[in-house]
Amino acid sequence: MSQHRHPGAPGRAGAVPTLPDLPEATVARLPEYLRALHNLADSGHETVSSEGLANAAGVNSAKLRKDLSHLGSYGTRGVGYDVALLIEQIESVLGLTQCRSVALVGVGNLGHALAGYDGFATRGFRIAALFDADPARVGEEINGLVVRHVDELSRVAAEQLISIGVIATPARAAQAVADQLVAVGVTSILNFAPCVLSVPEGVDVRKVDLAIELQILSFHEHRKASLTALPGTAGSALTALPGGLAATDTQEAIGT
Amino acid sequence: MSQHRHPGAPGRAGAVPTLPDLPEATVARLPEYLRALHNLADSGHETVSSEGLANAAGVNSAKLRKDLSHLGSYGTRGVGYDVALLIEQIESVLGLTQCRSVALVGVGNLGHALAGYDGFATRGFRIAALFDADPARVGEEINGLVVRHVDELSRVAAEQLISIGVIATPARAAQAVADQLVAVGVTSILNFAPCVLSVPEGVDVRKVDLAIELQILSFHEHRKASLTALPGTAGSALTALPGGLAATDTQEAIGT
DNA sequence: CGCGATTTGTGCACGTCTTCACAAGCGCCT
DNA sequence: AGGCGCTTGTGAAGACGTGCACAAATCGCG
Ligand SMILES: NC(=O)c1ccc[n+]([C@@H]2O[C@H](COP(=O)([O-])OP(=O)(O)OC[C@H]3O[C@@H](n4cnc5c(N)ncnc54)[C@H](O)[C@@H]3O)[C@@H](O)[C@H]2O)c1
Ligand SMILES: NC(=O)c1ccc[n+]([C@@H]2O[C@H](COP(=O)([O-])OP(=O)(O)OC[C@H]3O[C@@H](n4cnc5c(N)ncnc54)[C@H](O)[C@@H]3O)[C@@H](O)[C@H]2O)c1
């Protein structure tokens, strides 16, 4: 039933290329730093301070420094970080030095948008294949890629090394698709269908659920409305909101 | 604690839902419970145990009980939770008892998919208006809604009470759109553009960034590849992966 | 060469989140 | 009625994440 942790890890003798073992929270922020760094590089900056990069990425500068310190010491005290070097390091840690192939299953409403999105290629990913179960959609060409039938998945996966599978089918089909992806060796899945997926150990699933995001926003709307309606403290109850909303990922403003 | 007959007997006159001040991590999970509960209700279940609901939602049962305990005591020991009652309570806490209106700005590739998505209406949201800056797109009708020019935002917002703004424009336009949304009184924004938004205090921003999700998956792929390549601990290194990946939100398998 | 200005890297304290473990409560069966 | 099995709700402990504050390191300049 429940998984037990191993308190003492088996001997970690070899410290060869510093298998980093980053905190998950840090991993989740590295892509943001990377985007900010690319923006800075494009605008001609060669170095950047933790304060500057933290601003560009929308985080606390101490947090940013701690995050980066987990990768090693790539900054220079009194100067800051070399933008190009830091990009290189983060991309290396994230495994973006090779272009990863993505298979997209479910070329419907959402799948079409994803297939036509150019933001993948610019960030180290390549959509390698499109799949759908609807015969009417099979054969359609999107962005130079032909939609194949989902039954061909194993054949196509054998030709190309698929790194990540994206599921954009209705929820009722998602588990079956996940099983098929796992069967052809995919160990990372991004799921847009609103359902939980069961996958074997060693397979990572991340999900994106629109409605959940909206409902979280709804909660805060509701709370804000309750506060302003309450007669307790007068009008300016809003300014009494706690600044730090942590948890999943909520930005709260910082003006200048 | 459990008052089935006379709700709100003790204490003050108004049987107010007590403004619970939930932990953010809990708020982020309530929508998942809600979805699981709706599925259970559709399949005829009248009650469900914490174990059963936790399974359906893909979380630990202790965590689920603690989350629900923050809303009050709506379970019955030895029996479980009443599905219908729990749905009602969670929807009440999330502010979903009223249908919230959403304004979508940027009806391009992604915006089209969002506008045509029926998963909003079924979960308590209504797309109230579509906006774009491109004159070629203004006037187009999607799902019975006409795309308006973004300059009309303030006029339309005056007619309808917009609860949430969704930004699906290119990144370079996102900040300006956010400013316009804030200007017409929107205090909750869902941002699909890959950039950080500056908004005044009291405005909540949540973002959805595809590339970030893929890059996080890429990191784990990279790590798994390193592990299997390492001769240190033999072949079955994968099975030694820690079960609990917490942080943002990664499901890891539980088969059977 | 030394000094001050600047910025990194991190020890530490604090808050949040997770998980275990178990008493209290509930319904059913005898 | 009483006991028994099942389930909730929660205290406590530990893991994890955050942010302050400061020593150590570096650069530029007189
Ligand atoms: N459209 C959106 O904006 C949006 C937003 C958030 C979430 N989602 C979710 O994303 C998923 C897709 O949404 P959509 O609007 O594109 O739906 P859609 O119905 O337009 O597209 C689904 C596609 O999946 C295909 N499909 C069905 N079963 C399949 C299978 N077994 N194998 C392969 N392909 C299969 C269908 O043929 C169809 O083309 C849904 O789960 C939806 O809830 C969509
Ligand atoms: N397409 C995807 O699958 C996808 C996935 C992830 C993220 N995104 C992000 O979502 C955003 C939209 O992507 P897209 O593929 O739909 O781009 P798109 O270019 O197809 O659509 C953008 C739309 O926004 C409109 N627009 C531009 N400036 C505007 C303004 N100031 N006010 C109102 N409307 C304006 C444009 O006219 C266009 O219709 C981008 O930031 C993109 O990075 C897209």
XYZ file of C-alpha atoms (C1' of nucleotides) and ligand atoms in Angstrom:
660
model
C 0.000 0.000 0.000
C 1.988 2.917 1.191
C 5.511 3.428 0.078
C 8.202 3.508 2.653
C 11.201 5.699 2.329
C 14.642 4.371 2.716
C 16.082 6.376 5.573
C 19.652 5.557 4.861
C 20.209 5.507 1.165
C 22.383 2.730 -0.124
C 25.971 3.799 -0.398
C 26.379 6.860 -2.543
C 30.044 6.257 -3.071
C 30.592 7.608 -6.541
C 30.254 11.359 -6.827
C 31.176 11.446 -10.467
C 29.450 14.358 -12.244
C 27.584 15.473 -9.126
C 24.203 13.875 -9.729
C 22.597 16.901 -8.198
C 19.552 15.612 -6.334
C 17.813 18.978 -6.488
C 14.782 19.855 -4.368
C 11.630 19.564 -6.443
C 10.674 23.146 -5.729
C 13.971 24.228 -7.224
C 13.493 22.080 -10.310
C 10.115 23.681 -10.869
C 11.677 27.131 -10.841
C 14.713 26.475 -13.004
C 12.685 26.721 -16.232
C 11.512 30.157 -15.157
C 15.053 31.278 -14.564
C 15.973 29.862 -17.928
C 13.305 31.853 -19.716
C 14.300 35.023 -17.909
C 17.940 34.384 -18.783
C 17.131 33.961 -22.454
C 15.265 37.232 -22.399
C 18.247 38.905 -20.785
C 20.634 37.385 -23.286
C 18.456 38.601 -26.152
C 18.556 42.113 -24.792
C 22.334 42.088 -24.661
C 23.068 41.493 -20.985
C 26.222 39.519 -20.357
C 25.934 39.260 -16.609
C 23.103 39.622 -14.174
C 22.860 39.903 -10.415
C 20.678 37.622 -8.342
C 18.483 40.616 -7.667
C 18.073 41.366 -11.347
C 17.379 37.809 -12.347
C 15.028 37.324 -9.427
C 13.035 40.337 -10.565
C 12.890 39.073 -14.109
C 11.700 35.691 -12.935
C 9.294 37.012 -10.328
C 10.861 35.432 -7.259
C 12.729 36.366 -4.128
C 16.439 36.917 -4.699
C 17.487 34.811 -1.709
C 15.443 31.937 -3.024
C 17.032 32.304 -6.413
C 20.530 32.257 -4.971
C 19.764 29.184 -2.941
C 18.312 27.468 -5.963
C 21.359 28.249 -8.069
C 23.709 27.245 -5.299
C 22.363 23.723 -5.621
C 23.820 23.520 -9.117
C 27.229 24.636 -7.938
C 28.983 27.978 -7.679
C 28.566 29.596 -11.032
C 28.383 33.175 -9.859
C 31.072 35.705 -9.130
C 30.819 37.647 -5.898
C 30.636 41.324 -6.415
C 29.671 40.822 -10.063
C 26.812 38.413 -10.535
C 26.168 35.521 -12.864
C 27.399 35.108 -16.397
C 24.215 34.848 -18.411
C 25.509 32.518 -21.096
C 27.218 30.221 -18.617
C 24.161 30.009 -16.416
C 21.941 29.181 -19.379
C 24.322 26.425 -20.281
C 24.373 25.020 -16.763
C 20.612 25.077 -16.269
C 19.978 23.512 -19.654
C 22.477 20.831 -18.808
C 20.821 20.060 -15.487
C 17.363 19.989 -17.046
C 18.554 17.643 -19.748
C 17.805 20.121 -22.520
C 21.125 19.802 -24.276
C 19.548 17.232 -26.511
C 16.324 18.050 -28.310
C 13.610 15.866 -26.836
C 10.916 14.317 -28.965
C 7.294 14.673 -27.952
C 4.396 12.502 -29.069
C 0.988 14.153 -28.946
C -2.061 11.923 -28.654
C -5.479 13.425 -29.297
C -5.574 16.027 -32.041
C -8.879 17.638 -31.215
C -9.709 21.114 -30.124
C -6.786 21.464 -27.754
C -4.445 19.099 -29.560
C -4.628 21.261 -32.680
C -3.503 24.293 -30.724
C -0.639 22.378 -29.179
C 0.448 20.927 -32.484
C 0.543 24.376 -33.999
C 2.384 25.932 -31.121
C 5.844 27.169 -31.953
C 6.860 27.558 -28.334
C 8.007 23.962 -28.148
C 10.754 24.141 -30.691
C 12.157 27.317 -29.211
C 12.550 25.646 -25.856
C 14.195 22.386 -26.677
C 11.338 20.167 -27.754
C 10.230 18.751 -31.053
C 6.817 17.376 -31.754
C 7.738 14.113 -33.382
C 4.346 12.579 -34.041
C 0.609 13.208 -33.795
C -1.924 10.499 -33.054
C -5.682 10.288 -32.974
C -8.263 7.516 -32.863
C -10.772 9.213 -35.145
C -10.332 7.923 -38.724
C -11.629 11.253 -39.985
C -8.660 13.004 -38.451
C -6.016 10.500 -39.460
C -4.100 11.754 -42.455
C -4.704 15.407 -41.730
C -1.548 17.475 -41.906
C -0.728 20.048 -39.250
C 2.423 22.107 -39.351
C 4.035 19.599 -41.663
C 3.148 16.611 -39.534
C 0.642 13.965 -40.554
C -1.819 12.706 -37.975
C -1.443 8.949 -37.587
C -3.761 6.413 -36.094
C -3.062 5.692 -32.475
C -2.584 2.023 -33.276
C 0.582 2.958 -35.109
C 2.049 4.314 -31.922
C 4.251 1.346 -31.229
C 5.582 1.264 -34.781
C 6.379 4.967 -34.825
C 7.856 4.849 -31.343
C 10.198 2.146 -32.517
C 11.513 4.458 -35.247
C 11.842 7.563 -33.140
C 12.941 7.772 -29.559
C 9.973 9.366 -27.831
C 10.965 11.194 -24.685
C 7.646 12.592 -23.539
C 4.021 11.754 -24.270
C 1.300 14.411 -24.223
C -2.307 13.326 -23.739
C -5.007 15.620 -25.115
C -7.855 13.149 -25.462
C -11.134 13.131 -23.588
C -10.798 11.948 -20.006
C -12.421 8.591 -20.643
C -9.696 7.672 -23.147
C -6.770 9.045 -21.176
C -5.966 5.984 -19.088
C -5.922 3.708 -22.119
C -3.666 6.115 -23.960
C -1.369 6.350 -20.961
C -1.141 2.571 -20.880
C -0.238 2.523 -24.550
C 2.418 5.175 -24.064
C 3.906 3.297 -21.144
C 3.849 0.124 -23.187
C 6.073 1.659 -25.834
C 8.543 2.844 -23.218
C 7.480 6.412 -22.515
C 8.349 7.346 -18.934
C 7.160 10.955 -18.858
C 3.612 12.042 -19.548
C 1.929 15.415 -19.643
C -1.807 14.972 -19.195
C -4.410 17.565 -20.166
C -7.390 15.341 -19.508
C -9.120 15.999 -16.203
C -8.522 12.639 -14.556
C -5.932 10.808 -12.517
C -3.728 8.364 -14.323
C -2.342 5.147 -12.916
C 1.098 4.412 -14.195
C 3.850 2.082 -13.053
C 6.548 3.226 -10.737
C 9.256 5.137 -12.519
C 6.844 6.893 -14.843
C 6.283 10.580 -14.164
C 2.959 12.215 -14.811
C 2.293 15.914 -14.714
C -1.126 17.307 -15.338
C -2.519 20.588 -16.546
C -6.097 21.209 -15.591
C -7.744 24.420 -16.608
C -10.795 24.030 -14.472
C -8.702 23.484 -11.363
C -6.831 26.703 -11.994
C -10.075 28.584 -12.420
C -11.529 27.056 -9.278
C -8.518 28.077 -7.236
C -8.941 31.602 -8.555
C -12.617 31.350 -7.736
C -11.785 30.530 -4.151
C -9.667 33.625 -3.807
C -12.325 35.760 -5.449
C -14.808 34.364 -2.983
C -12.497 35.063 -0.068
C -11.761 38.588 -1.220
C -15.472 39.243 -1.598
C -16.167 37.950 1.893
C -13.482 40.154 3.337
C -14.705 43.346 1.746
C -18.269 42.512 2.721
C -17.339 41.973 6.332
C -17.918 45.011 8.521
C -15.064 44.041 10.853
C -12.296 46.142 9.424
C -13.552 48.794 7.123
C -12.876 49.346 3.464
C -9.197 48.646 3.186
C -9.348 44.996 4.109
C -7.658 44.123 0.870
C -4.394 45.673 1.872
C -4.311 43.386 4.887
C -3.971 40.329 2.708
C -0.952 38.245 3.546
C 1.707 38.812 0.973
C 3.012 35.312 0.768
C 0.793 32.905 -1.056
C 2.924 29.892 -1.462
C 1.775 26.396 -2.238
C 1.303 25.584 -5.841
C 2.259 28.714 -7.597
C 0.564 32.006 -7.182
C 2.209 35.205 -8.205
C 1.170 38.186 -6.260
C 2.019 41.612 -7.421
C 5.100 43.556 -6.883
C 5.018 46.979 -8.359
C 8.202 48.940 -8.531
C -20.257 19.007 15.920
C -22.564 17.127 13.638
C -25.829 18.962 13.458
C -28.091 17.536 10.891
C -31.312 19.078 12.100
C -30.592 22.549 13.343
C -27.696 24.004 11.489
C -26.075 26.952 13.114
C -27.879 26.736 16.421
C -25.049 27.870 18.674
C -23.123 31.049 18.407
C -24.120 34.081 16.480
C -27.212 34.789 14.513
C -25.915 34.388 10.975
C -25.002 30.781 10.154
C -22.026 32.019 8.210
C -19.703 29.440 6.639
C -17.054 30.655 9.087
C -14.473 32.024 6.616
C -12.114 29.108 7.100
C -8.689 30.464 6.101
C -7.607 27.252 4.413
C -3.982 26.332 3.710
C -3.131 27.028 0.096
C -2.071 23.451 -0.488
C -5.513 22.357 0.600
C -7.259 24.840 -1.655
C -5.279 23.508 -4.600
C -6.518 19.999 -3.910
C -10.183 20.727 -3.245
C -10.992 20.952 -6.967
C -9.529 17.478 -7.420
C -11.713 16.109 -4.687
C -14.654 17.838 -6.247
C -14.072 16.214 -9.599
C -13.647 12.807 -8.016
C -16.827 13.337 -6.020
C -18.805 14.228 -9.128
C -17.570 11.065 -10.782
C -18.613 9.056 -7.755
C -22.013 10.702 -7.672
C -22.518 9.953 -11.368
C -21.763 6.316 -10.768
C -24.356 6.105 -8.042
C -22.280 6.240 -4.867
C -24.030 7.932 -1.963
C -21.170 7.769 0.490
C -17.440 7.314 0.185
C -14.647 6.643 2.646
C -11.557 8.786 2.862
C -9.627 5.878 1.450
C -11.953 5.553 -1.520
C -12.027 9.258 -2.272
C -8.299 9.540 -1.802
C -7.786 6.795 -4.346
C -10.126 8.459 -6.801
C -8.321 11.751 -6.402
C -4.839 10.280 -6.385
C -3.734 11.417 -2.948
C -2.907 10.027 0.455
C -5.977 9.348 2.588
C -4.563 11.026 5.666
C -3.933 14.147 3.665
C -7.449 14.058 2.337
C -8.939 13.743 5.817
C -6.858 16.614 7.083
C -7.866 18.737 4.118
C -11.541 18.031 4.657
C -11.251 18.566 8.390
C -10.396 22.174 7.643
C -13.868 22.673 6.205
C -15.556 21.217 9.264
C -16.733 17.792 10.283
C -18.814 16.546 7.408
C -17.981 12.860 7.696
C -19.512 10.110 9.792
C -17.129 7.842 11.640
C -17.464 4.245 10.692
C -19.307 5.232 7.502
C -17.510 7.865 5.476
C -18.588 11.042 3.750
C -21.939 11.786 2.173
C -21.055 12.476 -1.438
C -23.768 15.018 -2.158
C -23.182 16.906 1.068
C -19.447 17.055 0.506
C -19.895 18.340 -3.034
C -22.126 21.060 -1.684
C -19.635 22.040 1.002
C -16.623 22.139 -1.274
C -18.464 24.119 -3.921
C -19.560 26.537 -1.278
C -16.035 27.020 0.011
C -14.630 27.464 -3.489
C -17.268 30.036 -4.307
C -18.769 27.955 -7.072
C -22.366 28.299 -5.974
C -22.647 31.196 -8.343
C -21.628 30.786 -11.960
C -18.568 32.916 -12.558
C -18.020 34.841 -15.752
C -14.747 34.580 -17.596
C -13.340 36.991 -20.134
C -10.893 35.513 -22.626
C -8.393 37.846 -24.274
C -6.464 36.611 -27.295
C -8.436 34.369 -29.606
C -5.576 32.824 -31.523
C -4.396 29.289 -31.739
C -4.844 28.506 -28.075
C -7.677 30.944 -27.434
C -9.795 29.196 -30.031
C -9.385 25.892 -28.219
C -10.267 27.474 -24.905
C -13.294 29.253 -26.325
C -14.590 26.004 -27.748
C -13.971 24.034 -24.594
C -17.093 22.735 -22.936
C -15.319 21.831 -19.706
C -15.832 25.326 -18.338
C -19.591 25.325 -18.238
C -19.706 21.932 -16.608
C -17.583 23.160 -13.757
C -19.189 26.401 -12.820
C -17.774 28.877 -15.299
C -19.203 30.746 -18.224
C -17.182 32.375 -20.941
C -18.816 35.750 -21.069
C -16.772 37.525 -23.699
C -13.956 37.056 -26.199
C -11.475 39.771 -27.124
C -8.729 40.180 -29.656
C -6.674 43.029 -31.045
C -6.546 41.746 -34.603
C -9.284 43.428 -36.677
C -9.390 40.337 -38.870
C -10.535 38.284 -35.930
C -13.028 40.747 -34.497
C -16.530 39.768 -35.468
C -15.784 36.094 -35.786
C -18.255 33.917 -33.954
C -17.115 31.000 -31.819
C -19.547 28.831 -29.961
C -22.192 31.497 -30.167
C -19.926 34.250 -28.915
C -18.719 37.112 -31.058
C -15.088 38.194 -30.790
C -14.916 41.842 -29.808
C -12.087 44.286 -30.065
C -10.035 44.534 -26.938
C -10.755 48.254 -26.733
C -14.348 47.394 -25.949
C -13.230 45.587 -22.834
C -14.212 48.338 -20.444
C -17.629 48.775 -22.025
C -18.400 45.067 -21.942
C -17.046 44.683 -18.434
C -19.417 47.391 -17.319
C -22.356 45.368 -18.592
C -21.282 42.011 -17.258
C -19.586 41.316 -13.980
C -16.338 39.669 -15.006
C -14.953 37.454 -12.324
C -11.823 36.095 -13.987
C -9.699 37.187 -16.924
C -7.826 34.694 -19.098
C -4.843 35.883 -21.125
C -3.986 33.912 -24.252
C -2.072 36.539 -26.193
C 1.597 36.483 -27.153
C 3.903 37.206 -24.245
C 4.776 40.693 -25.452
C 1.135 41.778 -25.194
C 0.336 40.041 -21.924
C 1.372 42.788 -19.530
C -0.668 45.401 -21.361
C -3.693 43.117 -21.388
C -3.265 42.421 -17.687
C -3.182 46.135 -17.018
C -6.389 46.594 -18.977
C -8.072 43.771 -17.102
C -7.027 45.218 -13.775
C -8.239 48.616 -14.886
C -11.763 47.302 -15.399
C -11.771 45.683 -11.974
C -10.689 42.117 -12.633
C -8.865 40.710 -9.610
C -8.135 37.190 -10.813
C -6.111 36.356 -13.911
C -5.129 33.120 -15.548
C -2.118 33.676 -17.762
C -1.050 31.363 -20.580
C 1.642 33.633 -21.916
C 5.153 32.679 -20.873
C 6.049 35.770 -18.896
C 5.706 37.228 -15.443
C 2.974 39.764 -14.883
C 3.113 42.706 -12.540
C -0.217 43.419 -10.941
C -1.285 45.466 -7.939
C -1.684 43.912 -4.541
C -4.945 42.102 -4.159
C -4.909 40.744 -7.708
C -4.225 37.039 -8.046
C -2.355 35.665 -11.024
C -1.990 32.002 -11.852
C -0.050 30.894 -14.856
C -0.034 27.842 -17.060
C 3.162 27.274 -18.948
C 3.498 24.280 -21.189
C 7.180 24.561 -21.755
C 7.865 24.642 -18.033
C 5.923 21.424 -17.552
C 7.853 19.774 -20.330
C 11.156 20.977 -18.946
C 10.359 19.580 -15.522
C 9.573 16.266 -17.149
C 12.786 16.571 -19.110
C 14.723 16.928 -15.880
C 13.280 13.716 -14.519
C 13.940 11.914 -17.779
C 17.495 13.112 -17.597
C 17.830 11.959 -14.009
C 16.332 8.564 -14.721
C 18.691 8.138 -17.649
C 21.667 9.009 -15.483
C 20.607 6.520 -12.865
C 20.183 3.613 -15.228
C 23.461 4.469 -16.904
C 25.313 4.463 -13.628
C 26.789 1.103 -12.725
C 26.850 2.007 -9.016
C 23.677 0.278 -7.932
C 22.841 -2.382 -10.382
C 20.025 -2.659 -12.866
C 17.087 -2.063 -10.591
C 17.974 1.500 -9.799
C 14.569 2.619 -10.948
C 12.808 0.793 -8.193
C 14.826 2.728 -5.656
C 13.289 5.996 -6.711
C 11.757 7.832 -3.784
C 8.030 7.420 -3.854
C 7.125 10.880 -2.744
C 7.656 13.581 -5.263
C 5.941 16.510 -3.753
C 6.553 20.095 -4.651
C 4.455 21.396 -7.449
C 2.410 18.444 -8.387
C 3.755 15.225 -9.674
C 1.731 12.085 -9.616
C 3.744 8.963 -9.320
C 2.265 5.637 -9.969
C 0.399 3.371 -7.753
C -0.564 0.346 -9.700
C -3.044 -2.194 -8.443
C 48.372 47.588 -1.867
C 44.580 48.326 0.782
C 39.857 49.756 1.122
C 35.182 50.136 0.277
C 31.334 48.857 -2.533
C 29.039 45.096 -4.163
C 27.213 40.582 -4.513
C 27.347 35.623 -3.772
C 26.701 31.548 -0.954
C 24.775 29.758 3.262
C 23.707 29.031 8.369
C 19.729 29.513 10.865
C 15.151 30.227 12.363
C 10.564 29.982 11.104
C 6.497 28.605 8.739
C 4.086 25.180 5.871
C 3.047 20.607 4.383
C 2.972 15.649 4.897
C 2.511 11.423 7.194
C 1.947 8.357 10.977
C -0.601 6.574 14.538
C -4.346 6.359 17.501
C -8.339 7.736 20.415
C -13.086 8.826 19.755
C -17.290 7.974 17.459
C -20.577 5.357 14.754
C -23.318 1.451 13.061
C -24.193 -3.301 12.947
C -24.567 -7.784 14.740
C -25.315 -10.914 18.316
C -27.294 -3.824 25.690
C -22.832 -4.630 24.733
C -19.107 -5.644 21.946
C -16.733 -5.349 17.595
C -15.053 -3.660 13.377
C -14.641 0.264 10.660
C -13.726 5.168 9.787
C -13.055 9.857 10.971
C -10.597 13.637 12.988
C -6.357 15.208 14.985
C -1.955 15.561 17.833
C 2.704 15.124 17.117
C 6.847 14.559 14.567
C 9.440 15.068 10.845
C 10.426 16.636 6.069
C 10.453 20.378 3.241
C 10.513 25.155 1.687
C 11.381 30.141 2.589
C 13.652 34.307 3.727
C 16.676 36.971 6.715
C 21.052 38.365 7.668
C 25.810 38.090 7.345
C 30.533 36.347 6.407
C 33.388 35.484 2.494
C 34.848 36.736 -1.998
C 35.609 39.738 -5.805
C 36.275 44.062 -8.408
C 37.593 48.833 -9.129
C 40.019 52.664 -7.655
C 42.804 55.776 -5.333
N -10.037 22.484 -25.347
C -9.525 23.041 -24.269
O -9.304 24.224 -24.214
C -9.208 22.212 -23.094
C -8.814 22.849 -21.955
C -8.480 22.114 -20.849
C -8.557 20.758 -20.891
N -8.953 20.129 -21.991
C -8.986 18.686 -21.992
O -8.169 18.237 -23.043
C -8.741 17.094 -23.608
C -8.992 17.343 -25.064
O -9.878 18.414 -25.205
P -10.432 18.816 -26.617
O -11.235 20.031 -26.436
O -9.303 18.870 -27.573
O -11.377 17.584 -26.970
P -11.757 17.082 -28.428
O -12.906 16.185 -28.276
O -11.859 18.233 -29.334
O -10.494 16.252 -28.893
C -10.241 14.972 -28.405
C -9.519 14.201 -29.496
O -9.060 12.978 -28.961
C -9.321 11.960 -29.915
N -9.402 10.687 -29.227
C -10.434 10.159 -28.538
N -10.115 8.958 -28.037
C -8.853 8.719 -28.422
C -7.949 7.643 -28.220
N -8.287 6.591 -27.492
N -6.724 7.723 -28.768
C -6.367 8.794 -29.458
N -7.164 9.854 -29.682
C -8.389 9.808 -29.166
C -10.612 12.356 -30.555
O -10.720 11.745 -31.821
C -10.456 13.861 -30.658
O -9.849 14.228 -31.855
C -10.015 16.814 -22.854
O -9.740 15.861 -21.845
C -10.343 18.119 -22.236
O -11.047 17.964 -21.026
C -9.280 20.844 -23.112
N -0.877 27.355 -28.797
C -0.512 26.668 -27.742
O -0.689 25.454 -27.697
C 0.104 27.323 -26.577
C 0.570 26.527 -25.568
C 1.143 27.114 -24.456
C 1.231 28.474 -24.375
N 0.798 29.230 -25.356
C 0.901 30.674 -25.212
O -0.382 31.209 -25.334
C -0.322 32.435 -25.989
C -1.162 32.386 -27.215
O -0.669 31.377 -28.080
P -1.295 31.169 -29.492
O -0.626 29.988 -30.088
O -2.752 31.187 -29.404
O -0.786 32.489 -30.258
P -1.534 33.170 -31.501
O -0.547 34.117 -32.100
O -2.138 32.144 -32.355
O -2.712 33.988 -30.846
C -2.495 35.180 -30.174
C -3.718 36.043 -30.364
O -3.632 37.156 -29.496
C -4.055 38.285 -30.235
N -3.454 39.492 -29.627
C -2.226 39.978 -29.822
N -2.049 41.097 -29.095
C -3.210 41.325 -28.449
C -3.649 42.330 -27.563
N -2.839 43.303 -27.157
N -4.907 42.246 -27.082
C -5.704 41.246 -27.472
N -5.345 40.264 -28.308
C -4.101 40.306 -28.793
C -3.595 38.059 -31.625
O -4.380 38.820 -32.528
C -3.840 36.572 -31.780
O -5.142 36.324 -32.239
C 1.125 32.698 -26.298
O 1.674 33.495 -25.288
C 1.729 31.335 -26.259
O 3.063 31.391 -25.862
C 0.210 28.685 -26.469
